[in-house]
PDB file of C-alpha atoms in Angstrom:
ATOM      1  CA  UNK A 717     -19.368 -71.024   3.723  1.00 38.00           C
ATOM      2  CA  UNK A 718     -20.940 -70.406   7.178  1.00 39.00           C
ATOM      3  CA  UNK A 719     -23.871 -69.155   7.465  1.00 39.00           C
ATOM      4  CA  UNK A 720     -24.618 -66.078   9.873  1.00 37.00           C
ATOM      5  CA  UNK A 721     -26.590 -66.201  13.058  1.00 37.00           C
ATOM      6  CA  UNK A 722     -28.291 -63.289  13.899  1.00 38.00           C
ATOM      7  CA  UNK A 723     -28.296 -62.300  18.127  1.00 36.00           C
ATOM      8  CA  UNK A 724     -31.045 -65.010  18.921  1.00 37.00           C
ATOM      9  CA  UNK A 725     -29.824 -67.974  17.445  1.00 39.00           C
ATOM     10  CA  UNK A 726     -27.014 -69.987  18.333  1.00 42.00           C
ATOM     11  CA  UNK A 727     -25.651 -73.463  16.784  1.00 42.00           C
ATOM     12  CA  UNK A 728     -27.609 -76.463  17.620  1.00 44.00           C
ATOM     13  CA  UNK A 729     -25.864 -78.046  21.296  1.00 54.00           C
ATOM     14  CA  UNK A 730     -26.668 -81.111  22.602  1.00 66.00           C
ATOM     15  CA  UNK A 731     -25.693 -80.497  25.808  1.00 88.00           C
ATOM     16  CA  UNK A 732     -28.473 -78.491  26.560  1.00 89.00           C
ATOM     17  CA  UNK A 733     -31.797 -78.946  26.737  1.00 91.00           C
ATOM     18  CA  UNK A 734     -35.390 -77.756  25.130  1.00 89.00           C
ATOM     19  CA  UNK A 735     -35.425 -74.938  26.939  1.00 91.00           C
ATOM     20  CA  UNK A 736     -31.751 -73.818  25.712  1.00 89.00           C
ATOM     21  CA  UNK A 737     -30.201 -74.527  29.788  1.00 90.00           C
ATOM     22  CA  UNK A 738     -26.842 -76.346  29.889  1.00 88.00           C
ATOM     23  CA  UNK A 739     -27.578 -80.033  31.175  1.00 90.00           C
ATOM     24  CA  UNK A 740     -24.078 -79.493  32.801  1.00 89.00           C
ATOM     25  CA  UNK A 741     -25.382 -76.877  35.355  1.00 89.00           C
ATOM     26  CA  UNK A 742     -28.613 -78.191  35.652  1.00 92.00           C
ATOM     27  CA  UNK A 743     -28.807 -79.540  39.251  1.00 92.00           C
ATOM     28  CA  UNK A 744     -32.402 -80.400  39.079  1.00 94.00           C
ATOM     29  CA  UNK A 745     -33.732 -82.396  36.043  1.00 95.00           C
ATOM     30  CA  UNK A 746     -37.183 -84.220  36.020  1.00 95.00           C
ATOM     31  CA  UNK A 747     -39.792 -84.356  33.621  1.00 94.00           C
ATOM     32  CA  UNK A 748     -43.617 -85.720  34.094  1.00 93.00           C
ATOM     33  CA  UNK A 749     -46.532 -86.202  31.392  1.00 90.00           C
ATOM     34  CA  UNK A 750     -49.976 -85.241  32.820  1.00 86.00           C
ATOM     35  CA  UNK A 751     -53.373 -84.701  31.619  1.00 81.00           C
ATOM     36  CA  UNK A 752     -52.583 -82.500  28.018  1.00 82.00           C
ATOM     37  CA  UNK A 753     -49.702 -81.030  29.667  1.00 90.00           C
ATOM     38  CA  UNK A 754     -45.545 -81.960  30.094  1.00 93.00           C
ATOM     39  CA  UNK A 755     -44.153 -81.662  33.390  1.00 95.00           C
ATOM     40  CA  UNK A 756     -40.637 -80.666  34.187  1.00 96.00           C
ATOM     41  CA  UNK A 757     -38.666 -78.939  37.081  1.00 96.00           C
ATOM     42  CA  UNK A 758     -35.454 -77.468  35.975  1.00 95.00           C
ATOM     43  CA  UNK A 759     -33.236 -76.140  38.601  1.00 94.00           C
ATOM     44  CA  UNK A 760     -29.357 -74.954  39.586  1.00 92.00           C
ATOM     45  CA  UNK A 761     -28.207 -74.722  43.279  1.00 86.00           C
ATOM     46  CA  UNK A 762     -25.958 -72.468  43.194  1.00 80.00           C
ATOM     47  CA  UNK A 763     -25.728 -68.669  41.227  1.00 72.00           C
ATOM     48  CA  UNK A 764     -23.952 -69.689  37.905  1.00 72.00           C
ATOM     49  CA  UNK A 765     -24.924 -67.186  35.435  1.00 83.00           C
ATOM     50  CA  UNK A 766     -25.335 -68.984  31.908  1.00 88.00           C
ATOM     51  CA  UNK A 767     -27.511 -67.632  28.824  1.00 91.00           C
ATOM     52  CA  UNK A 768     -30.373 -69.515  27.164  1.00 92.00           C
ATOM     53  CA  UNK A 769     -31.309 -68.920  23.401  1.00 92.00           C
ATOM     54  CA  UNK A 770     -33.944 -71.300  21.574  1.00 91.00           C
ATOM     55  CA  UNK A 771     -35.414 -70.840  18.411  1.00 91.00           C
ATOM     56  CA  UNK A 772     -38.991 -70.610  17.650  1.00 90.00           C
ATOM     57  CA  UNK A 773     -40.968 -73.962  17.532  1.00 89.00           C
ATOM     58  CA  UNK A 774     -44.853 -75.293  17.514  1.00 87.00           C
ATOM     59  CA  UNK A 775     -45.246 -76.394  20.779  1.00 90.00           C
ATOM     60  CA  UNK A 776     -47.374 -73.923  22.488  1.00 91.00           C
ATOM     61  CA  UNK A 777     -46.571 -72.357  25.466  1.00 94.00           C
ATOM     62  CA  UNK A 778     -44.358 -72.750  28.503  1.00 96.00           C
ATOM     63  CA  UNK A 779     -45.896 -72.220  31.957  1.00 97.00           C
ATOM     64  CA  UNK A 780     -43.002 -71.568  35.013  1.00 96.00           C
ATOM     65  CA  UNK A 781     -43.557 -71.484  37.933  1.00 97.00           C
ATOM     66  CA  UNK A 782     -40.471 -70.292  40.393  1.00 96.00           C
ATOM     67  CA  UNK A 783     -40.335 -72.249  43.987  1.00 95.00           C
ATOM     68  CA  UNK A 784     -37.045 -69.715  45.388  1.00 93.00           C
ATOM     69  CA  UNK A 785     -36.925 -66.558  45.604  1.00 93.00           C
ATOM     70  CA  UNK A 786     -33.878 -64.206  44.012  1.00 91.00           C
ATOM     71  CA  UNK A 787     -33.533 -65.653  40.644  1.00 92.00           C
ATOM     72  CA  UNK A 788     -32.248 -62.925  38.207  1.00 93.00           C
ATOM     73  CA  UNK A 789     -33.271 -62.731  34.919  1.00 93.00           C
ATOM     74  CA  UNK A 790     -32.495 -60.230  31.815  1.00 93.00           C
ATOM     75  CA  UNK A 791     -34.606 -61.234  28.463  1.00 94.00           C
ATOM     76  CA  UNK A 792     -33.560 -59.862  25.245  1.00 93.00           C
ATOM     77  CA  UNK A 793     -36.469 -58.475  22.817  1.00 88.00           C
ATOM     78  CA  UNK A 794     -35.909 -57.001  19.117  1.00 84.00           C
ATOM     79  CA  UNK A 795     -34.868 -53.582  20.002  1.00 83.00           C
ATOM     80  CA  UNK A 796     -33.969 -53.710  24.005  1.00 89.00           C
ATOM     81  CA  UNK A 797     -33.973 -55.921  26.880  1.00 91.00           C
ATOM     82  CA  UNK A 798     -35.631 -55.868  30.181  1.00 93.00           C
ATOM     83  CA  UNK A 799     -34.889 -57.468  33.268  1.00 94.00           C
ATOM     84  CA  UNK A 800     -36.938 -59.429  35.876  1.00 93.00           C
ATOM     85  CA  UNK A 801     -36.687 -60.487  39.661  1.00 93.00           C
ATOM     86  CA  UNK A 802     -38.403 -63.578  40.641  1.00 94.00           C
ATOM     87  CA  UNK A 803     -39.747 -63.932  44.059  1.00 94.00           C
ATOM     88  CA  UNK A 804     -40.723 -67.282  45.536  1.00 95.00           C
ATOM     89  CA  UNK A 805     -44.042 -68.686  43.664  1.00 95.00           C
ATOM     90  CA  UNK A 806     -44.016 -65.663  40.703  1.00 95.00           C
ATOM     91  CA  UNK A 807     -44.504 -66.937  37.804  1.00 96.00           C
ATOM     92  CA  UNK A 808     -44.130 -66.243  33.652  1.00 96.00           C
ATOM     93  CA  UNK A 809     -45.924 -67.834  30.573  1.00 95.00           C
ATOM     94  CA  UNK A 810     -44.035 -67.387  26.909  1.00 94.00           C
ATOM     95  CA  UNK A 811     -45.088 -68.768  23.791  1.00 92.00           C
ATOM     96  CA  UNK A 812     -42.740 -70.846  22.619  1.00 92.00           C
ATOM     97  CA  UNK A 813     -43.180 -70.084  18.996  1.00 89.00           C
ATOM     98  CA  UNK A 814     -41.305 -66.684  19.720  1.00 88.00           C
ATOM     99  CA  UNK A 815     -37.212 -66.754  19.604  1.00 91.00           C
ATOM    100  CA  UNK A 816     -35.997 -66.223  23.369  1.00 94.00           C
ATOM    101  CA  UNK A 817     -32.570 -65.495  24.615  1.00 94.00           C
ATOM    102  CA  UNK A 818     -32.027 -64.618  28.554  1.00 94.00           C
ATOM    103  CA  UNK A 819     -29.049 -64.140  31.113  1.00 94.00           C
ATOM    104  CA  UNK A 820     -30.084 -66.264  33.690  1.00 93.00           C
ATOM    105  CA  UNK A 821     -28.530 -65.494  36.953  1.00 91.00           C
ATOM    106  CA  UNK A 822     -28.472 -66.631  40.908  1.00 91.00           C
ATOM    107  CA  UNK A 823     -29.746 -70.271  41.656  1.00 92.00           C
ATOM    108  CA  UNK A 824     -32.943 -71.319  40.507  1.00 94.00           C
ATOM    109  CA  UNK A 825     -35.728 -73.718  40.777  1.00 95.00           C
ATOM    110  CA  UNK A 826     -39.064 -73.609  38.701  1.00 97.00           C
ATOM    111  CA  UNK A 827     -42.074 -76.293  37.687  1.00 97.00           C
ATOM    112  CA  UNK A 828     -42.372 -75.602  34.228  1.00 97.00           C
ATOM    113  CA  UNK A 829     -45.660 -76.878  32.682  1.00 96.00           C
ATOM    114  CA  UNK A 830     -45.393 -76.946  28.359  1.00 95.00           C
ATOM    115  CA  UNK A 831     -49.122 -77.159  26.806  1.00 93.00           C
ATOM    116  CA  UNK A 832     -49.684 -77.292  23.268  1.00 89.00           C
ATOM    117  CA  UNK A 833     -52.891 -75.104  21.314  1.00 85.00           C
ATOM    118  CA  UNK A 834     -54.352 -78.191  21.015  1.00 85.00           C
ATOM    119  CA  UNK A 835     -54.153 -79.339  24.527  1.00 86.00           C
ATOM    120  CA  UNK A 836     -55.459 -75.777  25.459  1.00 86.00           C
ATOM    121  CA  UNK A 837     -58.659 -76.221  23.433  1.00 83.00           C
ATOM    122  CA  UNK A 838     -59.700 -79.453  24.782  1.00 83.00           C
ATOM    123  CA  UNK A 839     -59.321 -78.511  28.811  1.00 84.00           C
ATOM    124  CA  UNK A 840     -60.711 -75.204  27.813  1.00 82.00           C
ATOM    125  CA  UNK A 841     -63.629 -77.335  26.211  1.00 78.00           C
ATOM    126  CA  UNK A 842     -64.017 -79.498  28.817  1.00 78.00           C
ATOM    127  CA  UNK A 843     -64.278 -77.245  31.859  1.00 74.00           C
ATOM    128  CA  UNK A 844     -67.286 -75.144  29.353  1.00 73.00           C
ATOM    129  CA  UNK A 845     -64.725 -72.419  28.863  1.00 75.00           C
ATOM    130  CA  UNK A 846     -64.673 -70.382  25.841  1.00 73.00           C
ATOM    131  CA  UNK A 847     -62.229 -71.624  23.071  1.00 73.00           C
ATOM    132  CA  UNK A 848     -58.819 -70.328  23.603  1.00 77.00           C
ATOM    133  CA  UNK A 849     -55.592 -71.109  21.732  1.00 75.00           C
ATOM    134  CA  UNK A 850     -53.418 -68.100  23.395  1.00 84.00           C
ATOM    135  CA  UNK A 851     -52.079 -67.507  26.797  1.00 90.00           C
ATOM    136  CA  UNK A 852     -51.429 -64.263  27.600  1.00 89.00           C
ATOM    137  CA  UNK A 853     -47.880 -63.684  28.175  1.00 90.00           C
ATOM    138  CA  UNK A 854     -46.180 -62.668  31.783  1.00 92.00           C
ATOM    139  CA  UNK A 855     -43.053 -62.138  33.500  1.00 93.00           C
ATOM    140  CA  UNK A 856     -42.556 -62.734  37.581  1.00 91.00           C
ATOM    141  CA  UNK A 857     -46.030 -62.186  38.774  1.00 92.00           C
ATOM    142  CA  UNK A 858     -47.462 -63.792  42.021  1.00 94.00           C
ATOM    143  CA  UNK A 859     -50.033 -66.591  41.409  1.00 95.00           C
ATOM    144  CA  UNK A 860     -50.101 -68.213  44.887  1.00 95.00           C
ATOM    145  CA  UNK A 861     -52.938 -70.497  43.710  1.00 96.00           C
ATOM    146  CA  UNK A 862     -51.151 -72.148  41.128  1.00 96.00           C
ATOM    147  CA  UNK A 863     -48.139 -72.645  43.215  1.00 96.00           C
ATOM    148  CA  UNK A 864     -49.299 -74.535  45.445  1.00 96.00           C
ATOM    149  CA  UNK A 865     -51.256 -76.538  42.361  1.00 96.00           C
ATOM    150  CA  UNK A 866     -47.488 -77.028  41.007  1.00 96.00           C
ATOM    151  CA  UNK A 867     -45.776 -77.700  44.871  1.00 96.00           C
ATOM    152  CA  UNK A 868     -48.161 -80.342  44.837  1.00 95.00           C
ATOM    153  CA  UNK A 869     -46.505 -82.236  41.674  1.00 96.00           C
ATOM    154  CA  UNK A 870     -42.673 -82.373  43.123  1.00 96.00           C
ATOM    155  CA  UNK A 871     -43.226 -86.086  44.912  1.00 93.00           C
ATOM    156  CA  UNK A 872     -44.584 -87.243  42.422  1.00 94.00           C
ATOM    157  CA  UNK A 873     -41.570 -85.625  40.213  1.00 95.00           C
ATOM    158  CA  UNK A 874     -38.882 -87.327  42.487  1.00 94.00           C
ATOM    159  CA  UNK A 875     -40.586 -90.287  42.558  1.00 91.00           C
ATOM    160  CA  UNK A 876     -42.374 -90.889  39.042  1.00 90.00           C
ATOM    161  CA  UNK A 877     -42.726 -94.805  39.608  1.00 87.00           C
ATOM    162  CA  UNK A 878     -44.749 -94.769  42.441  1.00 85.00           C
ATOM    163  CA  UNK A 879     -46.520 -91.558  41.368  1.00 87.00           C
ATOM    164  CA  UNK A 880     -50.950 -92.434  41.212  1.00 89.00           C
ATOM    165  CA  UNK A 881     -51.854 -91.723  37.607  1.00 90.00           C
ATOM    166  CA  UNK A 882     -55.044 -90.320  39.100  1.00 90.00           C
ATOM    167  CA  UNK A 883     -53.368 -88.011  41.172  1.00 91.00           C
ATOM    168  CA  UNK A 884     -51.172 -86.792  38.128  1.00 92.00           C
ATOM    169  CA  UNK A 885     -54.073 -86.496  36.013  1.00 91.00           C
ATOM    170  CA  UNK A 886     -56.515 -84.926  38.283  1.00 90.00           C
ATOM    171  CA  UNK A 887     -53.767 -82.501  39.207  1.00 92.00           C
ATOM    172  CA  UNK A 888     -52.876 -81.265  35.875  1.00 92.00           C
ATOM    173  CA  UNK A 889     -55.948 -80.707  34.563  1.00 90.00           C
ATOM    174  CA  UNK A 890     -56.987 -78.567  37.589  1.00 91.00           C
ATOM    175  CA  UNK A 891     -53.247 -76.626  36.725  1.00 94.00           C
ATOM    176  CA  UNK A 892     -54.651 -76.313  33.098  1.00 91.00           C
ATOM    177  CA  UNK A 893     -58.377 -75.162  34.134  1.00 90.00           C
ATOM    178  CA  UNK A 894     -56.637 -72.670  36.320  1.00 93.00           C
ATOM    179  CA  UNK A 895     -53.923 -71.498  34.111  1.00 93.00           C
ATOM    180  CA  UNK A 896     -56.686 -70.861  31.114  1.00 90.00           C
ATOM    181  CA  UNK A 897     -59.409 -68.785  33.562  1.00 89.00           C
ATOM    182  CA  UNK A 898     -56.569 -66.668  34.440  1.00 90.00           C
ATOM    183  CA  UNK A 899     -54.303 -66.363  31.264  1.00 91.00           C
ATOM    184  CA  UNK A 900     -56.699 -67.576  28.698  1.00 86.00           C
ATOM    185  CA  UNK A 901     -57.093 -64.859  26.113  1.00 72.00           C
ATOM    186  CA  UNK A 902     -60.629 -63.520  26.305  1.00 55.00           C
ATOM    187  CA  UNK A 903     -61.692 -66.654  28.014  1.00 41.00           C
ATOM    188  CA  UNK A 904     -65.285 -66.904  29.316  1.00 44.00           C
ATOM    189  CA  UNK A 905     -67.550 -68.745  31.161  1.00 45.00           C
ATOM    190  CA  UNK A 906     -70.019 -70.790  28.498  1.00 45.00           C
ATOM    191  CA  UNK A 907     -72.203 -71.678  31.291  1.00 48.00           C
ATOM    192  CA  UNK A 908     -72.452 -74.686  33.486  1.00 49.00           C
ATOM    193  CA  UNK A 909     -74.320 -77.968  33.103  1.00 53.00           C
ATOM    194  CA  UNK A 910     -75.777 -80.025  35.473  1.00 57.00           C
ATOM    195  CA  UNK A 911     -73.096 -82.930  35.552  1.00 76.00           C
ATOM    196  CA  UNK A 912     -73.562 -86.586  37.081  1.00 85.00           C
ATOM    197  CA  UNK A 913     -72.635 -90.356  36.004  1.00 91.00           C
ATOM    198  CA  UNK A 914     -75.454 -92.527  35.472  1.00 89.00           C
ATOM    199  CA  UNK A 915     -75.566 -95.472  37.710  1.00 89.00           C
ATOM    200  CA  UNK A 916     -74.187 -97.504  34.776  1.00 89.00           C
ATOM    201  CA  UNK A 917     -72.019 -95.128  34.386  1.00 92.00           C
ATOM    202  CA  UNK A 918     -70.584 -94.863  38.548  1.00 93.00           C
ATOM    203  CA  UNK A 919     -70.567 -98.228  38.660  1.00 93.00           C
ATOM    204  CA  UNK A 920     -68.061 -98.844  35.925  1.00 94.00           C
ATOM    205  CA  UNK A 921     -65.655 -96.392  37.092  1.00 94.00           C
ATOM    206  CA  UNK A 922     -65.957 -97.254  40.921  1.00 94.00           C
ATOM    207  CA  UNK A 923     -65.345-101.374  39.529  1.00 94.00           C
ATOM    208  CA  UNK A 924     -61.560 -99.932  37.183  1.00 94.00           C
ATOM    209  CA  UNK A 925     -60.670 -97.852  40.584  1.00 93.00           C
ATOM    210  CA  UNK A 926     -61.134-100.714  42.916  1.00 92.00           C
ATOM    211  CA  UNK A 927     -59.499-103.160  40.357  1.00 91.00           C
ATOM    212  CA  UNK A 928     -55.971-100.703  40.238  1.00 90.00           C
ATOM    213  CA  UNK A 929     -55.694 -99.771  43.895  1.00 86.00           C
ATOM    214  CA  UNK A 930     -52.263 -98.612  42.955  1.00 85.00           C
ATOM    215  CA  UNK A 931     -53.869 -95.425  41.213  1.00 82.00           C
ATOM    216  CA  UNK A 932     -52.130 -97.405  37.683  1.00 86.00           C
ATOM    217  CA  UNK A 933     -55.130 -96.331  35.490  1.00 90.00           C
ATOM    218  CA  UNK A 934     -55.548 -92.691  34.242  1.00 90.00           C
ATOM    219  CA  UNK A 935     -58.127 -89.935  34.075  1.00 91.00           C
ATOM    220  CA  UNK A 936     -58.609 -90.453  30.336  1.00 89.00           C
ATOM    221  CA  UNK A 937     -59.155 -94.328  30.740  1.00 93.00           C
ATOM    222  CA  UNK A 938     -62.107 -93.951  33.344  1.00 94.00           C
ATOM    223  CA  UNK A 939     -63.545 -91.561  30.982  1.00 91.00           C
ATOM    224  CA  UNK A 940     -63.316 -93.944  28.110  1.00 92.00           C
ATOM    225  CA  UNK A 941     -64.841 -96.941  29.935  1.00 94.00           C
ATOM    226  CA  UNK A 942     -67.912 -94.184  30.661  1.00 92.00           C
ATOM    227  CA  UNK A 943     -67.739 -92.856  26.979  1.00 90.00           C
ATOM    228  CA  UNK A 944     -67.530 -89.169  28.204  1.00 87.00           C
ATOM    229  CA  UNK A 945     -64.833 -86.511  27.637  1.00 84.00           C
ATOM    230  CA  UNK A 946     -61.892 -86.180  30.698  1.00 83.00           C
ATOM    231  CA  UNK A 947     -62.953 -83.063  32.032  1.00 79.00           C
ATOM    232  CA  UNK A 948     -66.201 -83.966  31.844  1.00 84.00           C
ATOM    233  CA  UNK A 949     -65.619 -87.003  33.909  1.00 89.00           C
ATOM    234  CA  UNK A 950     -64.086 -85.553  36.560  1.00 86.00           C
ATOM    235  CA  UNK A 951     -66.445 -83.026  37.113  1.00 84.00           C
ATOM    236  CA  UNK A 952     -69.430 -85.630  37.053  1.00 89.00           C
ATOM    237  CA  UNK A 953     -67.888 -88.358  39.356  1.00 92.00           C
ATOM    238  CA  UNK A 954     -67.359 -85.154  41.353  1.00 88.00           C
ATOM    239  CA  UNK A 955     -70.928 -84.762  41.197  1.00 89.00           C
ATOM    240  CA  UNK A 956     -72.279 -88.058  41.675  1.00 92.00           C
ATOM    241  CA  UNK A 957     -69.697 -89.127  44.678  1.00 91.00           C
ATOM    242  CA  UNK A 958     -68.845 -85.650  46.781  1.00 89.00           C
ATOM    243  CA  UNK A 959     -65.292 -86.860  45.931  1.00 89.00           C
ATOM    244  CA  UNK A 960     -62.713 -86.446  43.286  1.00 90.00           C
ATOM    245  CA  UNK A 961     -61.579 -89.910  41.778  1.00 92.00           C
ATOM    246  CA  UNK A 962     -58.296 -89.454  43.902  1.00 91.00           C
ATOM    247  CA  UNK A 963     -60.144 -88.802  47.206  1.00 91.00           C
ATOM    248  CA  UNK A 964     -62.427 -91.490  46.171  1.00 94.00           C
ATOM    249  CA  UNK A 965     -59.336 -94.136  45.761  1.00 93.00           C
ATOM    250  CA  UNK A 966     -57.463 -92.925  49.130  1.00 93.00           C
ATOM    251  CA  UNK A 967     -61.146 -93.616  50.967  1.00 93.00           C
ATOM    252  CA  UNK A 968     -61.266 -96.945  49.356  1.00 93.00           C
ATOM    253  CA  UNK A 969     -57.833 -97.968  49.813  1.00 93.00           C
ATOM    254  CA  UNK A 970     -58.113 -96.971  54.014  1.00 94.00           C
ATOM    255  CA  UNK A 971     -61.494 -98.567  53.978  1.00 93.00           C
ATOM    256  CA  UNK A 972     -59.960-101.875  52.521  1.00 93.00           C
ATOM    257  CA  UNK A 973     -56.593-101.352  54.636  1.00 94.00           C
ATOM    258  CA  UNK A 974     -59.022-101.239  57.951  1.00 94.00           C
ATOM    259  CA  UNK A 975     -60.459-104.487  57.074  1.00 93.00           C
ATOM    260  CA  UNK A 976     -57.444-106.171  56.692  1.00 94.00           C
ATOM    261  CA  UNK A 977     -56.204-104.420  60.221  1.00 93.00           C
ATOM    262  CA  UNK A 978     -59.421-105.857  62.136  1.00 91.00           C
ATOM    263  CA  UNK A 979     -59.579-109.127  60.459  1.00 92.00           C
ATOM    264  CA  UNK A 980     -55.834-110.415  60.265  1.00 92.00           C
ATOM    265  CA  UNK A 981     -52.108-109.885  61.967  1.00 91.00           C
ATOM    266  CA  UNK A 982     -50.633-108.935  58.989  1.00 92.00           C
ATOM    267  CA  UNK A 983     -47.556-106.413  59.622  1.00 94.00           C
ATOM    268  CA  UNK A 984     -48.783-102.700  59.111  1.00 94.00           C
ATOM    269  CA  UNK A 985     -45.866-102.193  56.219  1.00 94.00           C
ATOM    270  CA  UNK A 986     -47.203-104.960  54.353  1.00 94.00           C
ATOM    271  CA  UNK A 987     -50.718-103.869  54.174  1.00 94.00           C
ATOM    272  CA  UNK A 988     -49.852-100.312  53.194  1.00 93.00           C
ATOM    273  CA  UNK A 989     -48.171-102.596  50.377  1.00 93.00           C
ATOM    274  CA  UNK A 990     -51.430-104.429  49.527  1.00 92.00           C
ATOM    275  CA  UNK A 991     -53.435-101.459  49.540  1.00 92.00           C
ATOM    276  CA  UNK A 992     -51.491 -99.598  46.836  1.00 90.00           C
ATOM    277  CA  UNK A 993     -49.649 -97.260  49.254  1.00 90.00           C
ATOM    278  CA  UNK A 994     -45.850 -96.141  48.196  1.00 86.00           C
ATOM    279  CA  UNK A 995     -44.717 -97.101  51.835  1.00 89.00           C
ATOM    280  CA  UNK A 996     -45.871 -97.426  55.420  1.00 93.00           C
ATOM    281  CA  UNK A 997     -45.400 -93.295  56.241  1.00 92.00           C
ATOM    282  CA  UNK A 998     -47.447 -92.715  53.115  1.00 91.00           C
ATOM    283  CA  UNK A 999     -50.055 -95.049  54.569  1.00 93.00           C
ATOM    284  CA  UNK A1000     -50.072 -93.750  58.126  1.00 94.00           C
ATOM    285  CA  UNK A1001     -50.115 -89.773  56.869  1.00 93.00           C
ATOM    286  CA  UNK A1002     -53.341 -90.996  54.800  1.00 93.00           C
ATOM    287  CA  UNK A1003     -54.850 -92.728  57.632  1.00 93.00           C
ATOM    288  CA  UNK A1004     -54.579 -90.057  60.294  1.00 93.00           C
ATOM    289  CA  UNK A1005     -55.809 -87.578  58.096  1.00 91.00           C
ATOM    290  CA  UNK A1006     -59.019 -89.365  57.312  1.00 91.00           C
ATOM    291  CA  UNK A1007     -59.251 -91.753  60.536  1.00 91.00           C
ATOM    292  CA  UNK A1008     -58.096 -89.411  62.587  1.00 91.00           C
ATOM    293  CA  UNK A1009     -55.484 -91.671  64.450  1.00 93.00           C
ATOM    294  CA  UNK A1010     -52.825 -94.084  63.699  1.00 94.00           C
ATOM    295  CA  UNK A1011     -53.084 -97.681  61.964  1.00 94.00           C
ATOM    296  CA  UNK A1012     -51.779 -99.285  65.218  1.00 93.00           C
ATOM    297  CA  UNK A1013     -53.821 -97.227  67.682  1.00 94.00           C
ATOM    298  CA  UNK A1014     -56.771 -97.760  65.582  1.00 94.00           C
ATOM    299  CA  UNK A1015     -56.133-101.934  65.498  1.00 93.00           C
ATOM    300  CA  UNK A1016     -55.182-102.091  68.887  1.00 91.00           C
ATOM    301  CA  UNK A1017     -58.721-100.057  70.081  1.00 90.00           C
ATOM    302  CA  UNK A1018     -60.444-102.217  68.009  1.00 79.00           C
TER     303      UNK A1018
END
């Protein structure tokens, strides 16, 4: 006999995904795994109305955050429904461990950032914030701050083989600091420490960056060589250097990169290569923003 469904739940489908959209329409695609949290962008071009129903689950909550403006949306509670316009960089937060069905209309495209209670507890814990294991829940509301937090992930999205595992990390916990000050329920400061690495302590982190100039060594593995917590880390080499790890890898990699422009005739593209950048425009952006001119102005002054 068949069993009944009641209006949330629909038959298992596998052609759609966790979030109950149909891989057919899906346009956009891409998922990233960061410090504690899961990375995705999910998007459709054009307006193709479709309706999304998922059951409830464990996983924690669902952070999205909407890059276009115009996307439609009509969510179905218990006893009545409500419906929602999302302007560019609103965002929502559900707990996934609620039923959801939606009408999704007009083209969309959001960063969607999925943290578990468990991953909430230890950023919460390691930037001294209160305990928190719920995000308050919202529907289409501005957060500028964390857009641009999330606009910041889409390269390395597009591109997740030549994406710095420092950048990734570093960016995602600053998305998951941010996300629990603002949303974290009854989140509060615990008070701040005075935070630096030991010289022991710099050294060994400053020897792992400089031995994976390609950025191929995460947050969590720095903090491990130093035997302190991830958020913890990143807040002390903060500390100790004026400079996040990331900052402290690009200065490295120009500094080594400058070196090899003085001291041989090696083609520019190839030392952007050596140096760990993705390609020769990645290298030149880098080195005009902290040089202040171009790798073959700079050689040829020099």
């Amino acid at each position: 006999m068949r069993k009944s469904t009641t209006p949330f739940e629909k038959p298992a489908d596998a052609s759609t995904d966790s979030f109950g959209c149909s891989l057919e329409k899906l346009s956009t695609n891409q998922t990233l795994r960061g410090a504690g949290l899961t990375v995705l962008r999910k998007g459709v071009r054009e307006g193709l109305s479709q309706q999304v129903s998922t059951e409830a689950s464990n996983r924690g909550f669902v952070i999205g955050v909407s890059t276009l403006p115009g996307h439609t949306r009509r969510i179905f509670h218990e006893h009545h429904a409500t419906t929602h316009v999302f302007e560019q960089d609103s965002v929502y937060i559900r707990s996934l461990d609620e039923r959801y069905k939606a009408d999704l209309r007009n083209a969309f495209d959001f960063l969607l950032f999925e943290i578990s209670p468990a991953a909430l507890a230890t950023i919460a814990e390691e930037a001294d914030l209160r305990a928190v294991s719920v995000l308050n829940t919202i529907t289409g509301h501005p957060d500028p701050v964390l857009a641009n937090l999330a606009r910041a992930l889409i390269p390395a999205l597009e591109n997740p083989e030549q994406a710095s595992r420092l950048f990734v990390d570093q960016l995602t916990t600053a998305i998951g600091t941010h996300v629990i000050q603002k949303y974290g329920h009854r989140t509060a400061a615990s008070g701040t420490r005075a935070r630096k690495l030991s010289r022991a302590q710099e050294n060994v982190a400053k020897s792992i960056i400089l031995d994976n100039l390609h950025g191929n060594v995460s947050i969590a593995e720095l903090a491990r060589a130093c035997n302190l917590s991830r958020g913890y880390f990143i807040h002390a080499f903060r500390e100790t250097t004026g400079m996040t790890p990331y900052q402290w890898l690009l200065r490295e990699r120009i500094a080594r990169a400058r070196t090899l422009l003085l001291e041989t005739d090696v083609a520019i593209s190839e030392i952007a290569i050596s140096c760990g950048f993705s390609d020769q425009s990645h290298f030149t952006r880098v080195f005009v923003n902290l040089v202040g001119t171009t790798p073959g102005i700079w050689r040829r002054n020099a």
